Structure formats: structure tokens, C-alpha cells
């Protein structure tokens, strides 16, 4: 019996397709707000952008699970997956800034942290110390708060005419920003002995 295809021979598979689909959603989330309101009312723009972001977040969960469960991991997939996540979050935050739904400083903190930690992980990987800055539970909580807040801010309107989704999203994005700074400081503290080593 032939052995199942391994990751080295799978140049394109379901996890890769989901990752590319997530990247393809980025211009859709941005572009929907450029459609004239005569064609597409503001409420539907908000709802569409919200659900596109939710769909992207769901594909993120599934592509990682499928890749690990069925041995479809690949170097390209491992590279693209976090890139797609960061592009999606950054693009959504830029849109929210332009719509006046998120504070510029909060967005800068979140995007700046992603750039800093990504650079830190790359540097630590070169030193063979990548485990020192592996994702921790605090970082996961930050990600959850962030990924719940952003679609709420995109939705903006009251849910069922009662629930102030924008207010909840605003509170969560501030929580995410605080956790963002705190988790970045933890990563920097763990990496500092290696970064300050002159030998």
C-alpha cells in the first residue's frame, strides 16, 4: 500500500487553500467600505465586513488543525499562516481607524507589538532559542480578546436593537491593547539574556 503523501510533497492542500483564502479576504474587508451607499447601505457594509473577518478567523483555526491532524504541514504554510493573521488584523485596524471606531494609539500599540514580537522571534530562531519566545497563555488570551473585539467594531450597530456591540468591542480592544503591551514585555524579558549576550 502506498504511504500517504507527506508534507514535503504537498505544495498545495486544504490548509494552504484556507490560508490563501484568508489573505484574499483582506481586500474584501477593506473594499466593502468603498462601495457607494446607494448600492450597499452602511448597515450591510458593517455586517459583511464583520462576517468576513469572522470567517477568516474560523479558517485560521481550521487550517492549523487540519495541517497537524493530517500531516499537511509545510515550510510555506508555517510562514504564511502567521503572516495572514497579522495582515488581516492590521488591515481591519486600519479600516477601523479610518471609520473613527478605534483609537489610533491603540491600533499602533497592537500593530507595533506584532512587528516587534515577529522580529524578536526571527532573531531568537537564528540563535536557536525560539522556544524562549514561544506563544504563552497570556498571548493567547490577548489574541482571543482582539479577535472578538475587531468584528464587533466592524459590525458597529446594535445587535437586535439592544446590545451595544460597539461598546463591548471598544472595551475588549482596550483589554487586548493592555495585554499586548504586557505580553510583549514578558517576551522581551525572556529574550533579553540572549539579546544582551556579547559573547
PDB file of C-alpha atoms in Angstrom:
ATOM      1  CA  UNK A   1       0.000   0.000   0.000  1.00  0.00           C
ATOM      2  CA  UNK A   2       1.319   3.397  -0.923  1.00  0.00           C
ATOM      3  CA  UNK A   3       2.149   5.620   2.002  1.00  0.00           C
ATOM      4  CA  UNK A   4       0.122   8.827   2.469  1.00  0.00           C
ATOM      5  CA  UNK A   5       1.623  11.956   0.975  1.00  0.00           C
ATOM      6  CA  UNK A   6       3.945  13.729   3.348  1.00  0.00           C
ATOM      7  CA  UNK A   7       4.386  17.422   3.904  1.00  0.00           C
ATOM      8  CA  UNK A   8       7.396  17.680   1.586  1.00  0.00           C
ATOM      9  CA  UNK A   9       5.303  16.602  -1.429  1.00  0.00           C
ATOM     10  CA  UNK A  10       2.223  18.684  -0.636  1.00  0.00           C
ATOM     11  CA  UNK A  11       2.840  22.021  -2.301  1.00  0.00           C
ATOM     12  CA  UNK A  12      -0.872  22.881  -2.189  1.00  0.00           C
ATOM     13  CA  UNK A  13      -3.506  21.369   0.073  1.00  0.00           C
ATOM     14  CA  UNK A  14      -6.570  22.238   2.136  1.00  0.00           C
ATOM     15  CA  UNK A  15      -4.699  24.174   4.877  1.00  0.00           C
ATOM     16  CA  UNK A  16      -2.822  26.162   2.232  1.00  0.00           C
ATOM     17  CA  UNK A  17      -6.072  26.879   0.391  1.00  0.00           C
ATOM     18  CA  UNK A  18      -7.640  28.176   3.620  1.00  0.00           C
ATOM     19  CA  UNK A  19      -4.611  30.366   4.320  1.00  0.00           C
ATOM     20  CA  UNK A  20      -4.696  31.863   0.820  1.00  0.00           C
ATOM     21  CA  UNK A  21      -8.465  32.366   1.163  1.00  0.00           C
ATOM     22  CA  UNK A  22      -7.823  34.295   4.380  1.00  0.00           C
ATOM     23  CA  UNK A  23      -5.335  36.532   2.583  1.00  0.00           C
ATOM     24  CA  UNK A  24      -7.834  37.040  -0.258  1.00  0.00           C
ATOM     25  CA  UNK A  25     -10.423  38.275   2.249  1.00  0.00           C
ATOM     26  CA  UNK A  26      -8.232  41.220   3.267  1.00  0.00           C
ATOM     27  CA  UNK A  27      -9.066  43.445   0.261  1.00  0.00           C
ATOM     28  CA  UNK A  28     -12.723  42.438   0.605  1.00  0.00           C
ATOM     29  CA  UNK A  29     -12.913  43.656   4.213  1.00  0.00           C
ATOM     30  CA  UNK A  30     -11.327  46.946   3.141  1.00  0.00           C
ATOM     31  CA  UNK A  31     -13.076  47.315  -0.210  1.00  0.00           C
ATOM     32  CA  UNK A  32     -16.603  46.803   1.098  1.00  0.00           C
ATOM     33  CA  UNK A  33     -16.477  50.248   2.719  1.00  0.00           C
ATOM     34  CA  UNK A  34     -15.672  51.892  -0.615  1.00  0.00           C
ATOM     35  CA  UNK A  35     -18.902  50.671  -2.220  1.00  0.00           C
ATOM     36  CA  UNK A  36     -21.341  53.595  -2.637  1.00  0.00           C
ATOM     37  CA  UNK A  37     -24.077  53.583  -0.018  1.00  0.00           C
ATOM     38  CA  UNK A  38     -26.656  53.817  -2.758  1.00  0.00           C
ATOM     39  CA  UNK A  39     -25.588  50.337  -3.815  1.00  0.00           C
ATOM     40  CA  UNK A  40     -24.883  48.913  -0.385  1.00  0.00           C
ATOM     41  CA  UNK A  41     -26.272  50.517   2.810  1.00  0.00           C
ATOM     42  CA  UNK A  42     -23.874  51.216   5.703  1.00  0.00           C
ATOM     43  CA  UNK A  43     -25.538  48.586   7.895  1.00  0.00           C
ATOM     44  CA  UNK A  44     -24.869  45.863   5.338  1.00  0.00           C
ATOM     45  CA  UNK A  45     -21.297  47.031   4.844  1.00  0.00           C
ATOM     46  CA  UNK A  46     -20.708  46.692   8.579  1.00  0.00           C
ATOM     47  CA  UNK A  47     -22.337  43.267   8.756  1.00  0.00           C
ATOM     48  CA  UNK A  48     -20.490  41.964   5.673  1.00  0.00           C
ATOM     49  CA  UNK A  49     -17.084  43.153   6.912  1.00  0.00           C
ATOM     50  CA  UNK A  50     -17.820  41.642  10.330  1.00  0.00           C
ATOM     51  CA  UNK A  51     -18.727  38.228   8.969  1.00  0.00           C
ATOM     52  CA  UNK A  52     -15.826  38.187   6.523  1.00  0.00           C
ATOM     53  CA  UNK A  53     -13.485  38.751   9.457  1.00  0.00           C
ATOM     54  CA  UNK A  54     -15.232  36.029  11.490  1.00  0.00           C
ATOM     55  CA  UNK A  55     -14.929  33.646   8.534  1.00  0.00           C
ATOM     56  CA  UNK A  56     -11.222  34.451   8.272  1.00  0.00           C
ATOM     57  CA  UNK A  57     -10.767  33.726  11.986  1.00  0.00           C
ATOM     58  CA  UNK A  58     -12.575  30.389  11.585  1.00  0.00           C
ATOM     59  CA  UNK A  59     -10.353  29.382   8.660  1.00  0.00           C
ATOM     60  CA  UNK A  60      -7.346  30.219  10.827  1.00  0.00           C
ATOM     61  CA  UNK A  61      -8.485  27.690  13.433  1.00  0.00           C
ATOM     62  CA  UNK A  62      -9.279  25.018  10.868  1.00  0.00           C
ATOM     63  CA  UNK A  63      -6.170  25.252   8.697  1.00  0.00           C
ATOM     64  CA  UNK A  64      -3.879  24.726  11.691  1.00  0.00           C
ATOM     65  CA  UNK A  65      -5.930  21.775  12.965  1.00  0.00           C
ATOM     66  CA  UNK A  66      -6.142  20.104   9.550  1.00  0.00           C
ATOM     67  CA  UNK A  67      -2.435  20.615   8.873  1.00  0.00           C
ATOM     68  CA  UNK A  68      -1.441  18.969  12.164  1.00  0.00           C
ATOM     69  CA  UNK A  69      -4.130  16.266  12.135  1.00  0.00           C
ATOM     70  CA  UNK A  70      -3.397  15.024   8.628  1.00  0.00           C
ATOM     71  CA  UNK A  71       0.312  15.787   8.385  1.00  0.00           C
ATOM     72  CA  UNK A  72      -0.117  18.555   5.813  1.00  0.00           C
ATOM     73  CA  UNK A  73       2.355  20.948   7.369  1.00  0.00           C
ATOM     74  CA  UNK A  74       4.876  22.681   5.136  1.00  0.00           C
ATOM     75  CA  UNK A  75       7.506  25.420   5.485  1.00  0.00           C
ATOM     76  CA  UNK A  76       5.470  27.721   3.229  1.00  0.00           C
ATOM     77  CA  UNK A  77       2.317  27.097   5.250  1.00  0.00           C
ATOM     78  CA  UNK A  78       4.139  27.705   8.537  1.00  0.00           C
ATOM     79  CA  UNK A  79       5.381  31.014   7.124  1.00  0.00           C
ATOM     80  CA  UNK A  80       2.120  32.186   5.536  1.00  0.00           C
ATOM     81  CA  UNK A  81      -0.230  31.315   8.412  1.00  0.00           C
ATOM     82  CA  UNK A  82       1.011  33.934  10.921  1.00  0.00           C
ATOM     83  CA  UNK A  83       1.582  36.429   8.103  1.00  0.00           C
ATOM     84  CA  UNK A  84      -2.058  36.065   7.009  1.00  0.00           C
ATOM     85  CA  UNK A  85      -3.236  36.590  10.591  1.00  0.00           C
ATOM     86  CA  UNK A  86      -1.179  39.727  11.097  1.00  0.00           C
ATOM     87  CA  UNK A  87      -2.179  41.167   7.714  1.00  0.00           C
ATOM     88  CA  UNK A  88      -5.847  40.564   8.455  1.00  0.00           C
ATOM     89  CA  UNK A  89      -5.691  42.188  11.892  1.00  0.00           C
ATOM     90  CA  UNK A  90      -3.612  45.130  10.668  1.00  0.00           C
ATOM     91  CA  UNK A  91      -5.896  45.751   7.674  1.00  0.00           C
ATOM     92  CA  UNK A  92      -9.005  45.638   9.879  1.00  0.00           C
ATOM     93  CA  UNK A  93      -7.457  48.070  12.369  1.00  0.00           C
ATOM     94  CA  UNK A  94      -6.551  50.499   9.572  1.00  0.00           C
ATOM     95  CA  UNK A  95     -10.160  50.374   8.349  1.00  0.00           C
ATOM     96  CA  UNK A  96     -11.445  50.945  11.882  1.00  0.00           C
ATOM     97  CA  UNK A  97      -9.142  53.957  12.284  1.00  0.00           C
ATOM     98  CA  UNK A  98     -10.455  55.461   9.036  1.00  0.00           C
ATOM     99  CA  UNK A  99     -14.014  54.936  10.270  1.00  0.00           C
ATOM    100  CA  UNK A 100     -13.216  56.517  13.642  1.00  0.00           C
ATOM    101  CA  UNK A 101     -14.107  53.353  15.548  1.00  0.00           C
ATOM    102  CA  UNK A 102     -10.779  52.661  17.218  1.00  0.00           C
ATOM    103  CA  UNK A 103      -8.204  54.953  18.786  1.00  0.00           C
ATOM    104  CA  UNK A 104      -5.077  55.423  16.663  1.00  0.00           C
ATOM    105  CA  UNK A 105      -2.788  54.838  19.630  1.00  0.00           C
ATOM    106  CA  UNK A 106      -4.495  51.534  20.479  1.00  0.00           C
ATOM    107  CA  UNK A 107      -4.103  50.363  16.887  1.00  0.00           C
ATOM    108  CA  UNK A 108      -0.447  51.460  16.851  1.00  0.00           C
ATOM    109  CA  UNK A 109       0.232  49.520  20.055  1.00  0.00           C
ATOM    110  CA  UNK A 110      -1.299  46.325  18.659  1.00  0.00           C
ATOM    111  CA  UNK A 111       0.343  46.550  15.225  1.00  0.00           C
ATOM    112  CA  UNK A 112       3.678  47.661  16.704  1.00  0.00           C
ATOM    113  CA  UNK A 113       3.656  44.729  19.106  1.00  0.00           C
ATOM    114  CA  UNK A 114       3.085  42.262  16.268  1.00  0.00           C
ATOM    115  CA  UNK A 115       6.019  43.695  14.325  1.00  0.00           C
ATOM    116  CA  UNK A 116       8.284  43.710  17.390  1.00  0.00           C
ATOM    117  CA  UNK A 117       7.458  40.177  18.524  1.00  0.00           C
ATOM    118  CA  UNK A 118       7.746  38.801  14.967  1.00  0.00           C
ATOM    119  CA  UNK A 119      11.198  40.357  14.619  1.00  0.00           C
ATOM    120  CA  UNK A 120      12.139  39.065  18.076  1.00  0.00           C
ATOM    121  CA  UNK A 121      11.085  35.520  17.226  1.00  0.00           C
ATOM    122  CA  UNK A 122      13.024  35.613  13.978  1.00  0.00           C
ATOM    123  CA  UNK A 123      16.132  36.799  15.803  1.00  0.00           C
ATOM    124  CA  UNK A 124      15.756  34.180  18.524  1.00  0.00           C
ATOM    125  CA  UNK A 125      15.283  31.467  15.898  1.00  0.00           C
ATOM    126  CA  UNK A 126      18.622  32.464  14.383  1.00  0.00           C
ATOM    127  CA  UNK A 127      20.163  31.972  17.815  1.00  0.00           C
ATOM    128  CA  UNK A 128      18.440  28.596  18.183  1.00  0.00           C
ATOM    129  CA  UNK A 129      16.437  29.921  21.148  1.00  0.00           C
ATOM    130  CA  UNK A 130      12.964  30.170  19.601  1.00  0.00           C
ATOM    131  CA  UNK A 131      11.443  28.186  22.470  1.00  0.00           C
ATOM    132  CA  UNK A 132      12.249  31.113  24.774  1.00  0.00           C
ATOM    133  CA  UNK A 133       9.646  33.257  22.999  1.00  0.00           C
ATOM    134  CA  UNK A 134       7.033  30.623  22.202  1.00  0.00           C
ATOM    135  CA  UNK A 135       3.404  31.684  22.395  1.00  0.00           C
ATOM    136  CA  UNK A 136       2.226  31.657  26.017  1.00  0.00           C
ATOM    137  CA  UNK A 137      -1.237  31.622  27.602  1.00  0.00           C
ATOM    138  CA  UNK A 138      -1.263  35.408  28.025  1.00  0.00           C
ATOM    139  CA  UNK A 139      -0.592  35.862  24.338  1.00  0.00           C
ATOM    140  CA  UNK A 140      -3.477  33.514  23.527  1.00  0.00           C
ATOM    141  CA  UNK A 141      -5.855  35.480  25.776  1.00  0.00           C
ATOM    142  CA  UNK A 142      -4.731  38.680  24.046  1.00  0.00           C
ATOM    143  CA  UNK A 143      -5.434  37.130  20.665  1.00  0.00           C
ATOM    144  CA  UNK A 144      -8.909  35.980  21.729  1.00  0.00           C
ATOM    145  CA  UNK A 145      -9.815  39.444  23.062  1.00  0.00           C
ATOM    146  CA  UNK A 146      -8.501  41.038  19.887  1.00  0.00           C
ATOM    147  CA  UNK A 147     -10.252  38.629  17.525  1.00  0.00           C
ATOM    148  CA  UNK A 148     -13.578  39.138  19.320  1.00  0.00           C
ATOM    149  CA  UNK A 149     -13.217  42.924  19.545  1.00  0.00           C
ATOM    150  CA  UNK A 150     -12.414  43.583  15.878  1.00  0.00           C
ATOM    151  CA  UNK A 151     -15.534  42.009  14.323  1.00  0.00           C
ATOM    152  CA  UNK A 152     -17.653  43.779  16.950  1.00  0.00           C
ATOM    153  CA  UNK A 153     -16.125  47.110  15.968  1.00  0.00           C
ATOM    154  CA  UNK A 154     -16.655  46.296  12.300  1.00  0.00           C
ATOM    155  CA  UNK A 155     -20.299  45.437  12.990  1.00  0.00           C
ATOM    156  CA  UNK A 156     -20.703  48.706  14.930  1.00  0.00           C
ATOM    157  CA  UNK A 157     -24.521  48.636  15.071  1.00  0.00           C
ATOM    158  CA  UNK A 158     -26.679  47.483  17.959  1.00  0.00           C
ATOM    159  CA  UNK A 159     -27.398  43.759  17.888  1.00  0.00           C
ATOM    160  CA  UNK A 160     -31.152  43.040  17.927  1.00  0.00           C
ATOM    161  CA  UNK A 161     -31.526  46.755  18.573  1.00  0.00           C
ATOM    162  CA  UNK A 162     -30.468  46.225  22.193  1.00  0.00           C
ATOM    163  CA  UNK A 163     -26.861  45.075  22.633  1.00  0.00           C
ATOM    164  CA  UNK A 164     -24.285  47.836  22.164  1.00  0.00           C
ATOM    165  CA  UNK A 165     -21.776  45.779  20.197  1.00  0.00           C
ATOM    166  CA  UNK A 166     -19.518  48.769  19.567  1.00  0.00           C
ATOM    167  CA  UNK A 167     -19.145  49.472  23.290  1.00  0.00           C
ATOM    168  CA  UNK A 168     -18.286  45.847  24.051  1.00  0.00           C
ATOM    169  CA  UNK A 169     -15.805  45.802  21.176  1.00  0.00           C
ATOM    170  CA  UNK A 170     -14.191  49.020  22.387  1.00  0.00           C
ATOM    171  CA  UNK A 171     -13.745  47.638  25.899  1.00  0.00           C
ATOM    172  CA  UNK A 172     -12.262  44.402  24.530  1.00  0.00           C
ATOM    173  CA  UNK A 173      -9.836  46.183  22.200  1.00  0.00           C
ATOM    174  CA  UNK A 174      -8.526  48.176  25.175  1.00  0.00           C
ATOM    175  CA  UNK A 175      -8.147  44.929  27.116  1.00  0.00           C
ATOM    176  CA  UNK A 176      -6.290  43.474  24.123  1.00  0.00           C
ATOM    177  CA  UNK A 177      -4.019  46.543  23.979  1.00  0.00           C
ATOM    178  CA  UNK A 178      -3.100  46.237  27.667  1.00  0.00           C
ATOM    179  CA  UNK A 179      -2.419  42.504  27.292  1.00  0.00           C
ATOM    180  CA  UNK A 180      -0.471  43.279  24.128  1.00  0.00           C
ATOM    181  CA  UNK A 181       1.964  45.522  25.992  1.00  0.00           C
ATOM    182  CA  UNK A 182       2.226  43.173  28.958  1.00  0.00           C
ATOM    183  CA  UNK A 183       2.846  40.058  26.862  1.00  0.00           C
ATOM    184  CA  UNK A 184       5.439  41.917  24.752  1.00  0.00           C
ATOM    185  CA  UNK A 185       7.309  42.908  27.920  1.00  0.00           C
ATOM    186  CA  UNK A 186       7.291  39.270  29.032  1.00  0.00           C
ATOM    187  CA  UNK A 187       8.718  38.154  25.669  1.00  0.00           C
ATOM    188  CA  UNK A 188      11.392  40.844  25.830  1.00  0.00           C
ATOM    189  CA  UNK A 189      12.314  39.888  29.406  1.00  0.00           C
ATOM    190  CA  UNK A 190      12.684  36.223  28.415  1.00  0.00           C
ATOM    191  CA  UNK A 191      14.752  37.099  25.369  1.00  0.00           C
ATOM    192  CA  UNK A 192      16.899  39.810  26.978  1.00  0.00           C
ATOM    193  CA  UNK A 193      19.629  37.492  28.361  1.00  0.00           C
ATOM    194  CA  UNK A 194      20.227  36.252  24.810  1.00  0.00           C
ATOM    195  CA  UNK A 195      19.928  39.680  23.179  1.00  0.00           C
ATOM    196  CA  UNK A 196      22.348  41.282  25.653  1.00  0.00           C
ATOM    197  CA  UNK A 197      24.886  38.472  25.461  1.00  0.00           C
ATOM    198  CA  UNK A 198      28.055  39.888  23.908  1.00  0.00           C
ATOM    199  CA  UNK A 199      29.770  36.505  23.630  1.00  0.00           C
TER     200      UNK A 199
END
